[in-house]
């Protein structure tokens, strides 16, 4: 089993995630990732219905825009936005 690094925030633009989740919720099937084509289990149905990841998405977007305002390049801002907790 591969080891995952959960130290990096995996955020998307909130509206993009919502559109993808709505499509998956309607079809009741995973549309991307390692489980693509498999039926959604009850946890993943709840995840998509409840949109539980929106806080992380909004935090990442906020950090990205703050870094851009501070004069960072897009690449630097993207890296900063993926850091969980306070950026150093």
mmCIF file of C-alpha atoms in Angstrom:
data_model
loop_
_atom_site.group_PDB
_atom_site.id
_atom_site.type_symbol
_atom_site.label_atom_id
_atom_site.label_comp_id
_atom_site.label_asym_id
_atom_site.label_seq_id
_atom_site.Cartn_x
_atom_site.Cartn_y
_atom_site.Cartn_z
ATOM 1 C CA UNK A 1 0.000 0.000 0.000
ATOM 2 C CA UNK A 2 1.514 3.368 -1.000
ATOM 3 C CA UNK A 3 2.286 5.931 1.663
ATOM 4 C CA UNK A 4 0.452 9.207 1.202
ATOM 5 C CA UNK A 5 1.813 12.599 2.164
ATOM 6 C CA UNK A 6 -1.020 14.485 3.824
ATOM 7 C CA UNK A 7 1.090 17.535 4.582
ATOM 8 C CA UNK A 8 -0.054 19.283 1.426
ATOM 9 C CA UNK A 9 -3.474 20.863 1.006
ATOM 10 C CA UNK A 10 -5.231 19.574 -2.105
ATOM 11 C CA UNK A 11 -7.560 22.459 -2.853
ATOM 12 C CA UNK A 12 -9.490 23.318 -5.974
ATOM 13 C CA UNK A 13 -11.431 26.405 -6.903
ATOM 14 C CA UNK A 14 -14.569 25.822 -4.809
ATOM 15 C CA UNK A 15 -16.963 26.172 -7.757
ATOM 16 C CA UNK A 16 -14.996 23.569 -9.780
ATOM 17 C CA UNK A 17 -15.155 21.054 -6.928
ATOM 18 C CA UNK A 18 -18.889 21.701 -6.507
ATOM 19 C CA UNK A 19 -19.577 21.067 -10.212
ATOM 20 C CA UNK A 20 -17.601 17.819 -10.145
ATOM 21 C CA UNK A 21 -19.255 16.644 -6.951
ATOM 22 C CA UNK A 22 -22.717 17.424 -8.315
ATOM 23 C CA UNK A 23 -22.007 15.322 -11.415
ATOM 24 C CA UNK A 24 -20.665 12.431 -9.305
ATOM 25 C CA UNK A 25 -23.620 12.653 -6.934
ATOM 26 C CA UNK A 26 -26.062 12.471 -9.864
ATOM 27 C CA UNK A 27 -24.332 9.507 -11.510
ATOM 28 C CA UNK A 28 -23.571 7.796 -8.128
ATOM 29 C CA UNK A 29 -20.202 6.720 -9.559
ATOM 30 C CA UNK A 30 -16.605 7.899 -8.974
ATOM 31 C CA UNK A 31 -15.621 9.945 -12.032
ATOM 32 C CA UNK A 32 -11.877 10.352 -11.341
ATOM 33 C CA UNK A 33 -9.064 8.962 -9.253
ATOM 34 C CA UNK A 34 -8.161 5.403 -8.310
ATOM 35 C CA UNK A 35 -11.823 4.409 -7.810
ATOM 36 C CA UNK A 36 -13.000 5.753 -11.168
ATOM 37 C CA UNK A 37 -16.015 3.804 -12.416
ATOM 38 C CA UNK A 38 -16.829 2.287 -9.014
ATOM 39 C CA UNK A 39 -20.091 3.011 -7.224
ATOM 40 C CA UNK A 40 -19.988 5.663 -4.489
ATOM 41 C CA UNK A 41 -20.224 4.209 -0.984
ATOM 42 C CA UNK A 42 -22.303 5.918 1.702
ATOM 43 C CA UNK A 43 -19.325 7.895 3.090
ATOM 44 C CA UNK A 44 -18.421 9.320 -0.310
ATOM 45 C CA UNK A 45 -22.060 10.104 -1.071
ATOM 46 C CA UNK A 46 -22.164 12.095 2.163
ATOM 47 C CA UNK A 47 -18.874 13.790 1.330
ATOM 48 C CA UNK A 48 -20.239 14.980 -1.985
ATOM 49 C CA UNK A 49 -23.640 15.919 -0.580
ATOM 50 C CA UNK A 50 -22.220 17.746 2.413
ATOM 51 C CA UNK A 51 -19.345 19.331 0.486
ATOM 52 C CA UNK A 52 -17.093 18.772 3.493
ATOM 53 C CA UNK A 53 -13.911 19.958 1.827
ATOM 54 C CA UNK A 54 -15.063 23.522 1.149
ATOM 55 C CA UNK A 55 -13.215 24.950 4.159
ATOM 56 C CA UNK A 56 -9.891 23.655 2.856
ATOM 57 C CA UNK A 57 -10.700 24.979 -0.621
ATOM 58 C CA UNK A 58 -11.550 28.429 0.719
ATOM 59 C CA UNK A 59 -8.442 28.498 2.919
ATOM 60 C CA UNK A 60 -6.242 27.573 -0.045
ATOM 61 C CA UNK A 61 -7.856 30.169 -2.278
ATOM 62 C CA UNK A 62 -7.494 32.824 0.448
ATOM 63 C CA UNK A 63 -3.793 32.046 0.947
ATOM 64 C CA UNK A 64 -3.222 32.122 -2.827
ATOM 65 C CA UNK A 65 -4.837 35.547 -3.253
ATOM 66 C CA UNK A 66 -3.037 36.961 -0.197
ATOM 67 C CA UNK A 67 0.314 35.781 -1.596
ATOM 68 C CA UNK A 68 -0.463 37.390 -4.977
ATOM 69 C CA UNK A 69 -1.338 40.660 -3.187
ATOM 70 C CA UNK A 70 2.007 40.433 -1.360
ATOM 71 C CA UNK A 71 3.778 40.411 -4.730
ATOM 72 C CA UNK A 72 4.603 36.698 -5.009
ATOM 73 C CA UNK A 73 4.662 34.965 -8.389
ATOM 74 C CA UNK A 74 1.850 32.579 -9.318
ATOM 75 C CA UNK A 75 4.125 29.570 -8.720
ATOM 76 C CA UNK A 76 5.154 30.815 -5.265
ATOM 77 C CA UNK A 77 1.543 31.639 -4.374
ATOM 78 C CA UNK A 78 0.435 28.151 -5.455
ATOM 79 C CA UNK A 79 3.056 26.559 -3.179
ATOM 80 C CA UNK A 80 2.058 28.775 -0.246
ATOM 81 C CA UNK A 81 -1.635 27.996 -0.735
ATOM 82 C CA UNK A 82 -1.001 24.253 -0.398
ATOM 83 C CA UNK A 83 0.737 24.523 2.992
ATOM 84 C CA UNK A 84 -1.476 23.396 5.865
ATOM 85 C CA UNK A 85 -1.349 25.676 8.887
ATOM 86 C CA UNK A 86 0.539 28.955 8.878
ATOM 87 C CA UNK A 87 2.942 29.604 6.013
ATOM 88 C CA UNK A 88 6.492 30.313 7.118
#
